[in-house]
PDB file of C-alpha atoms in Angstrom:
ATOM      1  CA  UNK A  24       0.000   0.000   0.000  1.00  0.00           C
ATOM      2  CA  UNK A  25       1.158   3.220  -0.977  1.00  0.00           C
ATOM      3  CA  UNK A  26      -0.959   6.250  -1.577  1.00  0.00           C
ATOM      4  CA  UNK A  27      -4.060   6.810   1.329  1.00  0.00           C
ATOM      5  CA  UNK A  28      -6.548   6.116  -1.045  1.00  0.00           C
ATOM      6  CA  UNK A  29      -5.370   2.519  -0.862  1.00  0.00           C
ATOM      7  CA  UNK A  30      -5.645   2.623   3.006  1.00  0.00           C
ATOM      8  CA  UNK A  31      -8.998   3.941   2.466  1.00  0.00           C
ATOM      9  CA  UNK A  32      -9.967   0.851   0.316  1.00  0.00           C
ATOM     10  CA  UNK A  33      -8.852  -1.570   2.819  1.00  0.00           C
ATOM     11  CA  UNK A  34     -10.161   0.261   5.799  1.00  0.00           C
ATOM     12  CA  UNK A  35      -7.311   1.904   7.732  1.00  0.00           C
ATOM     13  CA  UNK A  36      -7.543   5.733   7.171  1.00  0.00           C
ATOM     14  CA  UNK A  37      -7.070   7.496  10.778  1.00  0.00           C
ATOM     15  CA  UNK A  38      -3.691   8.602  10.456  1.00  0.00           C
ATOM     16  CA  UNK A  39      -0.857   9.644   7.939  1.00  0.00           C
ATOM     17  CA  UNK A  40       1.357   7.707   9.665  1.00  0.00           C
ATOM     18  CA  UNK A  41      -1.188   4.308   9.029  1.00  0.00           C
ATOM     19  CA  UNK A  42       0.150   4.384   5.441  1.00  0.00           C
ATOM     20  CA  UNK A  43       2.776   2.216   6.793  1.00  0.00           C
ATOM     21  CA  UNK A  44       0.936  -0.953   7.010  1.00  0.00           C
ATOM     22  CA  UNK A  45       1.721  -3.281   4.387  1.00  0.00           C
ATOM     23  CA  UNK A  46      -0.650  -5.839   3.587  1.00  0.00           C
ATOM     24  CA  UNK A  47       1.232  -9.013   3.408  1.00  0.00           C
ATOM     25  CA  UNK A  48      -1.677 -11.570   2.761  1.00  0.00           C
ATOM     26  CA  UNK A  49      -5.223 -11.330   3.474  1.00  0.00           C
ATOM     27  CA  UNK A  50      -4.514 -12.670   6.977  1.00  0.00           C
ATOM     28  CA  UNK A  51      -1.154 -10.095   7.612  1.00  0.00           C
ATOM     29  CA  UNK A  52      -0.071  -6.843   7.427  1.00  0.00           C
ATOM     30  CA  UNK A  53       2.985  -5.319   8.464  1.00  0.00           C
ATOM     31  CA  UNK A  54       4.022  -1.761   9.588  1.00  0.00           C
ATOM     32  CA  UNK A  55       7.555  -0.421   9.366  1.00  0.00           C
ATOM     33  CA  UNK A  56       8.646   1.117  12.578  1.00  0.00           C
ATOM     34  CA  UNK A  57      11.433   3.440  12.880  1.00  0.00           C
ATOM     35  CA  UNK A  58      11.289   4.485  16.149  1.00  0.00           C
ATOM     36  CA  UNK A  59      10.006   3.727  19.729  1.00  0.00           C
ATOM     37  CA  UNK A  60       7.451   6.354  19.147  1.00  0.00           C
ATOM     38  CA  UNK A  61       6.414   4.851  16.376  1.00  0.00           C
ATOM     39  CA  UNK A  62       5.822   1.920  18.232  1.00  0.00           C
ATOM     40  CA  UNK A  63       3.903   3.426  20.795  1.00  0.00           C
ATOM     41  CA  UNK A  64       1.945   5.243  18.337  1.00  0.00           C
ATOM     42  CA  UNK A  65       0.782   2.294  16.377  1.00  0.00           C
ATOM     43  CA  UNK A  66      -0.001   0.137  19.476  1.00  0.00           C
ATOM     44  CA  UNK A  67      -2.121   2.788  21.128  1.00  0.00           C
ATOM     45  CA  UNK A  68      -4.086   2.797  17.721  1.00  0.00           C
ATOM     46  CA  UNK A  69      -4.980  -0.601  18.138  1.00  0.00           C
ATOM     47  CA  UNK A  70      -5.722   0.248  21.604  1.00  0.00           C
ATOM     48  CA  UNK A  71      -8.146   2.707  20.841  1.00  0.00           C
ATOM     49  CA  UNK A  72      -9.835   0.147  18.812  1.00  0.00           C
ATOM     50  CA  UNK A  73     -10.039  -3.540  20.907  1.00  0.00           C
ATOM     51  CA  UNK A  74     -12.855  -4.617  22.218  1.00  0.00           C
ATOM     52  CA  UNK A  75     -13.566  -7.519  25.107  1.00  0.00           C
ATOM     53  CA  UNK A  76     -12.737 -10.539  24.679  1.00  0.00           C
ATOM     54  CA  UNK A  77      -9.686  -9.055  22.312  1.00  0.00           C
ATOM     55  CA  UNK A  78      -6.335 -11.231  22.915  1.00  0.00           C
ATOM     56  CA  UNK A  79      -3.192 -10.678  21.581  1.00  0.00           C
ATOM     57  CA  UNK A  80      -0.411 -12.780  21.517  1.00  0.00           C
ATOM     58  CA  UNK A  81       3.364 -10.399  21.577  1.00  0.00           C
ATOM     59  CA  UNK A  82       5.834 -12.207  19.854  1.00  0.00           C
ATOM     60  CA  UNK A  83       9.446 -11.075  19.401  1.00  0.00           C
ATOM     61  CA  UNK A  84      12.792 -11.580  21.363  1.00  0.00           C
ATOM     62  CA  UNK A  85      14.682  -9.967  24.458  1.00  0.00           C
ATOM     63  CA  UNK A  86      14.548  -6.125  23.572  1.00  0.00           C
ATOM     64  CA  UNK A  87      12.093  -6.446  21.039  1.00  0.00           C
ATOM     65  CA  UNK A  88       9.675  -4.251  22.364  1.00  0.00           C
ATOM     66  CA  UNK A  89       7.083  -6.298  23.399  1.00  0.00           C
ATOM     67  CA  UNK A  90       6.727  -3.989  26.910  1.00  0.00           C
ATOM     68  CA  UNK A  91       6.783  -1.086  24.936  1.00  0.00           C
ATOM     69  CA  UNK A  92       3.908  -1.869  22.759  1.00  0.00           C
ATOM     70  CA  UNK A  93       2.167  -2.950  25.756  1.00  0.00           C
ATOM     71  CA  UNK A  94       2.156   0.063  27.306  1.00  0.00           C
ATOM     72  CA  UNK A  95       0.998   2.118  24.104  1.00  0.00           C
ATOM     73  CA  UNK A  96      -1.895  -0.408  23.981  1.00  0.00           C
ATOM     74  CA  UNK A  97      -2.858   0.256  27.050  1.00  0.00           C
ATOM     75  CA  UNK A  98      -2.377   4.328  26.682  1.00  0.00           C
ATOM     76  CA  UNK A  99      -4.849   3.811  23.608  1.00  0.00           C
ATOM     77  CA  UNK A 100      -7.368   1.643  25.638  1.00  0.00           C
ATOM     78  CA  UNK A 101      -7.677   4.596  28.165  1.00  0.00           C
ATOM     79  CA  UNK A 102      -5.391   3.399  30.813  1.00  0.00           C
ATOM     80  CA  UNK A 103      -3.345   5.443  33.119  1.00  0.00           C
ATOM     81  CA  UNK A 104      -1.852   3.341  35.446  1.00  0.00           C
ATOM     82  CA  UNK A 105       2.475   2.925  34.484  1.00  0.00           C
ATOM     83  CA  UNK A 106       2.756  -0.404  32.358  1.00  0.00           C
ATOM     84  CA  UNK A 107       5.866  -2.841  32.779  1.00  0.00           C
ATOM     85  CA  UNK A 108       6.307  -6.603  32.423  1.00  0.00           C
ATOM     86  CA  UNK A 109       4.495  -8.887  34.334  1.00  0.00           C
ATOM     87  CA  UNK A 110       7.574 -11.005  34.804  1.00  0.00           C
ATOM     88  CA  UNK A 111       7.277 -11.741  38.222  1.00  0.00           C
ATOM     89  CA  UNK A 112       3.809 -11.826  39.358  1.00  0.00           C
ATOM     90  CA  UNK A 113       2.979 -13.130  35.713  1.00  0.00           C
ATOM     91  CA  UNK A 114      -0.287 -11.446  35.107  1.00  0.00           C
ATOM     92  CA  UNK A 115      -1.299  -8.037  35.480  1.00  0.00           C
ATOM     93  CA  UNK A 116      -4.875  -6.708  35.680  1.00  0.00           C
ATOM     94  CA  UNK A 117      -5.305  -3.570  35.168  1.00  0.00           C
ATOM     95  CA  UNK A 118      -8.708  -2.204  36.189  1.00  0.00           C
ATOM     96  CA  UNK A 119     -10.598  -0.437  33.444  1.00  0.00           C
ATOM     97  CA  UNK A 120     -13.667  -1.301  31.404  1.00  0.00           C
ATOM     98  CA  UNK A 121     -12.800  -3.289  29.427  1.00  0.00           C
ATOM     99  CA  UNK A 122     -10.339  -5.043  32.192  1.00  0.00           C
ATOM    100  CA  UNK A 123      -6.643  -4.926  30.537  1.00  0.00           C
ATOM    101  CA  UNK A 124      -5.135  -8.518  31.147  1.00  0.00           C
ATOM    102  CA  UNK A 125      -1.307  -8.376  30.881  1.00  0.00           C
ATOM    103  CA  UNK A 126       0.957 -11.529  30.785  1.00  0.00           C
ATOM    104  CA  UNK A 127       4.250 -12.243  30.548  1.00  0.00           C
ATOM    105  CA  UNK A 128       4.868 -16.461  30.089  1.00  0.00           C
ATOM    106  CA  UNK A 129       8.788 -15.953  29.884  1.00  0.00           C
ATOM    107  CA  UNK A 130       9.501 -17.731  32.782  1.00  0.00           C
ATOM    108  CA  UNK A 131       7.287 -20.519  32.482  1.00  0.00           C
ATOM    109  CA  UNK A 132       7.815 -23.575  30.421  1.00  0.00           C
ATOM    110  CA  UNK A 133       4.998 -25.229  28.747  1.00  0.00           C
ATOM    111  CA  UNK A 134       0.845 -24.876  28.840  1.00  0.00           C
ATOM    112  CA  UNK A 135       0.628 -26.857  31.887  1.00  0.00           C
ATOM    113  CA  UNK A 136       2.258 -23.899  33.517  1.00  0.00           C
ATOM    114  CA  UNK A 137       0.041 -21.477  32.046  1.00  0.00           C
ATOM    115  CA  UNK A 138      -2.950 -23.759  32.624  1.00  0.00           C
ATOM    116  CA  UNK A 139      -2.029 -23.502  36.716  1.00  0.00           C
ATOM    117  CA  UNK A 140      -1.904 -19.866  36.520  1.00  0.00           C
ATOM    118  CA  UNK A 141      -5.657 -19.496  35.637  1.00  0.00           C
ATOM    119  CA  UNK A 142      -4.599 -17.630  32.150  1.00  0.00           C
ATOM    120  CA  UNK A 143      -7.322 -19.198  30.398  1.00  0.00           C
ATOM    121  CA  UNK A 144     -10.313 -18.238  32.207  1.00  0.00           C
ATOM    122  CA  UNK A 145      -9.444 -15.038  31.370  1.00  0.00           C
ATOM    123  CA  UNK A 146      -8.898 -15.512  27.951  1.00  0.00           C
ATOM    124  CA  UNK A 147     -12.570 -15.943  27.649  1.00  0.00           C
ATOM    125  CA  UNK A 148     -13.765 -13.737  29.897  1.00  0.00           C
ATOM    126  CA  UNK A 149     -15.008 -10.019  28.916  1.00  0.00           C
ATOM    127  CA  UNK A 150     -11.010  -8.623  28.781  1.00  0.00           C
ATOM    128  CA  UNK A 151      -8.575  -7.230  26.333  1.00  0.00           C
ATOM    129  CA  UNK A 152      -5.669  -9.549  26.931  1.00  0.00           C
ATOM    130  CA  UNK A 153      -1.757  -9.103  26.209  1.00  0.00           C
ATOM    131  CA  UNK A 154       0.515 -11.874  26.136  1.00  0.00           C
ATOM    132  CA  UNK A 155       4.072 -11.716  25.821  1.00  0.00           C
ATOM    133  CA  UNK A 156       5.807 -15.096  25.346  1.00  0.00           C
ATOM    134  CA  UNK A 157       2.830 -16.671  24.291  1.00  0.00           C
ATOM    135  CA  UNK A 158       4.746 -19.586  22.869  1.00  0.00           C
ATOM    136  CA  UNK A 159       5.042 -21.109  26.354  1.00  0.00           C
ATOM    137  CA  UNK A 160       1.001 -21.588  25.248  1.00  0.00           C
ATOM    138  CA  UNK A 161       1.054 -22.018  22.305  1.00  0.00           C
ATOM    139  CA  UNK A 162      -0.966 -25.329  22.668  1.00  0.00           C
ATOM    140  CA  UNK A 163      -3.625 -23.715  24.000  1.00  0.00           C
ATOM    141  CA  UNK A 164      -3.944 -20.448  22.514  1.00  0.00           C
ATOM    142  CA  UNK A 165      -7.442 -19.164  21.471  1.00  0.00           C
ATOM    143  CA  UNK A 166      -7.551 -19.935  17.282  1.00  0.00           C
ATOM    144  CA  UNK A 167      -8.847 -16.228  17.216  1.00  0.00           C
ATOM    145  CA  UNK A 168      -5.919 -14.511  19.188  1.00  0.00           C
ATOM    146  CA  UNK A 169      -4.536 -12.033  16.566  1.00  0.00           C
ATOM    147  CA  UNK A 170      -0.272 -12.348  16.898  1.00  0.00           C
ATOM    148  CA  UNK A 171       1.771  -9.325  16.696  1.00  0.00           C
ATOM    149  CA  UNK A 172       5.072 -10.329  16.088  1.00  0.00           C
ATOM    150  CA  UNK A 173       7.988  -7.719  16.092  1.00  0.00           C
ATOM    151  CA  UNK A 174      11.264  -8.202  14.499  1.00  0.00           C
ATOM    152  CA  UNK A 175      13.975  -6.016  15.808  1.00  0.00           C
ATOM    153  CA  UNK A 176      15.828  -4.149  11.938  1.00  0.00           C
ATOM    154  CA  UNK A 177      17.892  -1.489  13.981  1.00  0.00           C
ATOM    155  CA  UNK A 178      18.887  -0.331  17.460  1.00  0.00           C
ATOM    156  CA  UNK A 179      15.515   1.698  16.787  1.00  0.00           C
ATOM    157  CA  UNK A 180      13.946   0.178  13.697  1.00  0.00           C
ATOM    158  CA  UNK A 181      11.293  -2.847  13.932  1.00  0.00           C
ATOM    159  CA  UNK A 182       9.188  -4.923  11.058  1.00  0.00           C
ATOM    160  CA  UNK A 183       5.691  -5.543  13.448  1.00  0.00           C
ATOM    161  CA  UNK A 184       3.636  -8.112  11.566  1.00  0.00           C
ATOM    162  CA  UNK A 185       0.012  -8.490  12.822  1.00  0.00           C
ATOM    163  CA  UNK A 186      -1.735 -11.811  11.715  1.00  0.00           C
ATOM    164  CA  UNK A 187      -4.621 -13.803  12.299  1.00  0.00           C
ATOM    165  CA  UNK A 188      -7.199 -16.056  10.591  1.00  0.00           C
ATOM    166  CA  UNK A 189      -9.048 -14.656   7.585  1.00  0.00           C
ATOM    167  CA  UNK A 190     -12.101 -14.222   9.376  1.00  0.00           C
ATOM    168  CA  UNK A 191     -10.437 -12.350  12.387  1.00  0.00           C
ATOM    169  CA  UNK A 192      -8.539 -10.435  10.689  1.00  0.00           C
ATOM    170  CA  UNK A 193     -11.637  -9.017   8.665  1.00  0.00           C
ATOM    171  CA  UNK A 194     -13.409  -8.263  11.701  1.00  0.00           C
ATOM    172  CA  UNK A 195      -9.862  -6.576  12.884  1.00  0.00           C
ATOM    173  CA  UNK A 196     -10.246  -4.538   9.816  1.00  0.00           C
ATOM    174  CA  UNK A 197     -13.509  -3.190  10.996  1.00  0.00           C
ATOM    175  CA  UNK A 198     -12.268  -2.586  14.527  1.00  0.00           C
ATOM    176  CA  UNK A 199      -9.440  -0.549  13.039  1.00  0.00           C
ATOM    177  CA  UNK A 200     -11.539   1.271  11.123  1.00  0.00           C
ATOM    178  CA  UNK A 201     -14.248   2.579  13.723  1.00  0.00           C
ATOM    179  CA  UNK A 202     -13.369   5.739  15.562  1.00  0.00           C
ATOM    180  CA  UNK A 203     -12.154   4.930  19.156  1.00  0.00           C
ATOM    181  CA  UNK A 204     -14.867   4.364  21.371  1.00  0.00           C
ATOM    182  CA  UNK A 205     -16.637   2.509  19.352  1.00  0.00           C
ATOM    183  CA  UNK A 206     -18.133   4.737  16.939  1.00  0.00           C
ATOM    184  CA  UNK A 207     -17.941   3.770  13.806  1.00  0.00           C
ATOM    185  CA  UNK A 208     -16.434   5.508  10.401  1.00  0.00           C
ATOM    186  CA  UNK A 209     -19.077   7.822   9.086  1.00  0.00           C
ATOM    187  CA  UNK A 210     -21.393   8.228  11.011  1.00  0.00           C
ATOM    188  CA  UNK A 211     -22.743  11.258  12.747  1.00  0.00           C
ATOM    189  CA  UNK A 212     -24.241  11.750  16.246  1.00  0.00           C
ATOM    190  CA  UNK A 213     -27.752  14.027  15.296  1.00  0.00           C
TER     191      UNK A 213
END
């Protein structure tokens, strides 16, 4: 994608700095990042946007920025509590509506782990859930969790790819394309 007009087509027209996303296949796009900021900015996009029962799986090595985008998602959802890793206590609630869910799996090993943490109940519950290291779970992931892998390019550069199934990432589409809050694109409040 390279002009706006093209974002426009495939539903992603809030910001100049959208034209970025690069649709890979019609289940992934990715989005050039050449700074933190940039990273921030795109993650609070999408957390302007996710709705309950949203989960996310972070993917990316040590330093990738998987904390980083965490905290713009939450900034986005309309948090305003400081965000950092979950590392020791695991999970992180953060109380808003919708409840923020925030995981880090680094330190466990395998799904029976995450099954003894209680992770899964709130996978289905009425949350927006983050999960870094979510291939300790991988197992038991939802088949509907949209992954956001980022791949560090640069001390400050990053290639974030954001996949899912067809059919969720057409309904991501739609989320992306709604004004935050919920309205949606084009539509006026008489």
């Amino acid at each position: 994608m390279n002009n706006r007009s093209e974002l426009q087509n495939e539903g992603l027209t809030s910001d100049p700095w959208e034209q970025k996303f690069k649709r890979i296949s019609r289940s992934a796009w990715e989005f050039s990042s050449n700074s933190p900021e940039e990273s921030l900015e795109l993650a609070s996009f999408m957390g302007s946007r996710a709705l309950p029962g949203d989960i996310y799986a972070l993917e990316g090595g040590l330093g990738a920025g998987k904390t980083l985008f965490s905290r713009g998602f939450a900034e986005g959802l309309g948090i305003q509590q400081p965000v950092t890793s979950p590392t020791f206590p695991i999970i992180q609630e953060y109380d808003h509506e919708p409840p923020l869910y925030h995981m880090d799996l680094y330190r466990l090993s395998d799904s029976d782990d995450v099954i003894e943490t209680g992770a899964e109940e709130l996978w289905s519950g009425s949350g927006v859930t983050l999960i870094e290291w979510p291939d300790r779970a991988e197992d038991i992931l939802p088949p509907d969790c949209i992954r956001i892998r980022i791949q560090i390019d640069g001390p400050e550069r990053r290639t974030i790819r954001i996949s899912a199934s067809t059919q969720r990432m057409e309904l991501l589409e739609k989320q992306l394309s709604r004004k935050p809050g919920g309205e949606n694109p084009g539509t006026s409040a008489d």
